[in-house]
Short mmCIF file of C-alpha atoms in Angstrom, two decimals:
data_model
loop_
_atom_site.label_atom_id
_atom_site.label_comp_id
_atom_site.label_asym_id
_atom_site.label_seq_id
_atom_site.Cartn_x
_atom_site.Cartn_y
_atom_site.Cartn_z
CA MET L 19 145.73 106.45 376.47
CA PRO L 20 146.92 109.13 373.89
CA GLY L 21 150.48 108.81 375.57
CA LEU L 22 150.47 105.22 375.38
CA LEU L 23 149.70 105.11 371.70
CA ARG L 24 151.96 107.84 371.31
CA GLY L 25 154.61 105.78 372.92
CA VAL L 26 153.95 102.67 370.92
CA ALA L 27 154.05 104.32 367.81
CA ARG L 28 157.33 105.88 368.18
CA THR L 29 159.02 102.71 369.38
CA ALA L 30 157.60 101.48 366.04
CA VAL L 31 159.29 104.02 364.13
CA VAL L 32 162.45 103.71 365.96
CA ALA L 33 162.48 99.78 365.14
CA GLY L 34 161.46 100.24 361.95
CA THR L 35 164.40 102.57 361.19
CA ALA L 36 166.82 100.18 362.90
CA THR L 37 165.70 97.67 361.10
CA ALA L 38 166.08 99.26 357.51
CA VAL L 39 169.56 100.62 358.44
CA SER L 40 170.83 97.25 359.76
CA ASN L 41 169.77 95.36 356.64
CA ARG L 42 171.34 98.33 354.74
CA VAL L 43 174.37 97.60 356.51
CA SER L 44 174.62 94.23 356.01
CA ARG L 45 173.97 94.20 352.20
CA ARG L 46 176.58 96.69 351.93
CA GLN L 47 179.14 94.36 354.14
CA GLN L 48 178.20 91.45 351.96
CA GLY L 49 178.92 93.27 348.52
CA ARG L 50 182.09 93.98 350.32
CA TRP L 51 183.08 90.95 351.18
CA ALA L 52 182.17 89.32 348.17
CA ALA L 53 184.35 91.93 345.95
CA GLN L 54 187.18 91.23 348.53
CA GLN L 55 186.75 87.33 348.01
CA GLU L 56 186.51 87.92 344.09
CA TYR L 57 189.88 90.28 344.28
CA GLU L 58 191.79 88.28 346.57
CA ALA L 59 190.59 84.82 344.86
CA PRO L 60 193.50 83.34 342.46
CA ALA L 61 192.37 82.78 339.06
CA PRO L 62 192.23 78.75 338.30
CA PRO L 63 195.24 77.70 336.50
CA PRO L 64 194.92 77.04 332.91
CA PRO L 65 194.09 73.01 332.07
CA PRO L 66 197.17 71.44 331.03
CA PRO L 67 197.70 71.26 327.18
CA PRO L 68 196.65 68.11 325.58
CA ALA L 69 199.17 65.46 325.61
CA ALA L 70 200.90 65.20 322.22
CA LEU L 71 203.09 62.88 320.28
CA SER L 72 206.70 63.80 320.39
CA SER L 73 207.01 64.58 316.85
CA ALA L 74 204.19 67.12 317.10
CA PRO L 75 206.37 69.94 318.00
CA LEU L 76 209.07 69.18 315.25
CA THR L 77 206.48 69.02 312.92
CA THR L 78 205.38 72.42 314.15
CA ASP L 79 208.50 73.78 314.03
CA MET L 80 209.46 73.16 310.77
CA THR L 81 206.04 74.18 309.48
CA SER L 82 206.72 77.34 310.79
CA LYS L 83 210.37 77.43 309.25
CA ILE L 84 208.95 76.50 305.95
CA GLU L 85 206.18 79.18 306.15
CA GLN L 86 209.03 81.77 306.69
CA LEU L 87 211.23 80.74 303.99
CA LYS L 88 208.30 80.99 301.66
CA GLN L 89 207.40 84.74 302.93
CA LEU L 90 211.29 85.22 302.27
CA GLY L 91 211.22 83.71 298.87
CA ASP L 92 208.06 86.09 298.23
CA LEU L 93 210.01 88.98 299.25
CA LYS L 94 213.02 88.34 297.24
CA ALA L 95 210.88 87.79 294.29
CA GLN L 96 209.38 91.07 294.81
CA GLY L 97 212.50 92.97 294.99
CA VAL L 98 212.32 93.75 298.75
CA LEU L 99 215.53 91.82 299.76
CA THR L 100 218.52 91.56 297.70
CA GLU L 101 220.33 87.83 297.59
CA SER L 102 222.63 88.24 299.96
CA GLU L 103 219.94 89.27 302.42
CA PHE L 104 217.65 86.53 301.73
CA GLU L 105 220.69 84.00 302.11
CA GLU L 106 221.53 85.75 305.62
CA GLN L 107 217.52 85.26 306.75
CA LYS L 108 217.48 81.84 305.42
CA ARG L 109 220.49 81.03 307.14
CA ARG L 110 219.04 82.32 310.52
CA ILE L 111 215.68 80.27 309.88
CA LEU L 112 217.37 77.28 309.42
CA GLN L 113 219.94 77.30 312.36
CA SER L 114 217.06 78.56 314.85
#
């Protein structure tokens, strides 16, 4: 009987070890597959911008130009820009 008991115990240990190793390998593979899928999956495209009126870009562009002209005027008032530099920059802003 002791030989039979020893054989059963050995089988239980081997089976338990095999199950533990198998589970560990499965978890590792699932982790790798998940990481690979995250890496390969393309990012979803950004949502399209909301529809705007056709005058909105023009208004935004004009607002931007006005802000730039104000900044130029401040630089000229501070003495950073000369009159000719101010006129040149103003011309560039208004032509863009």
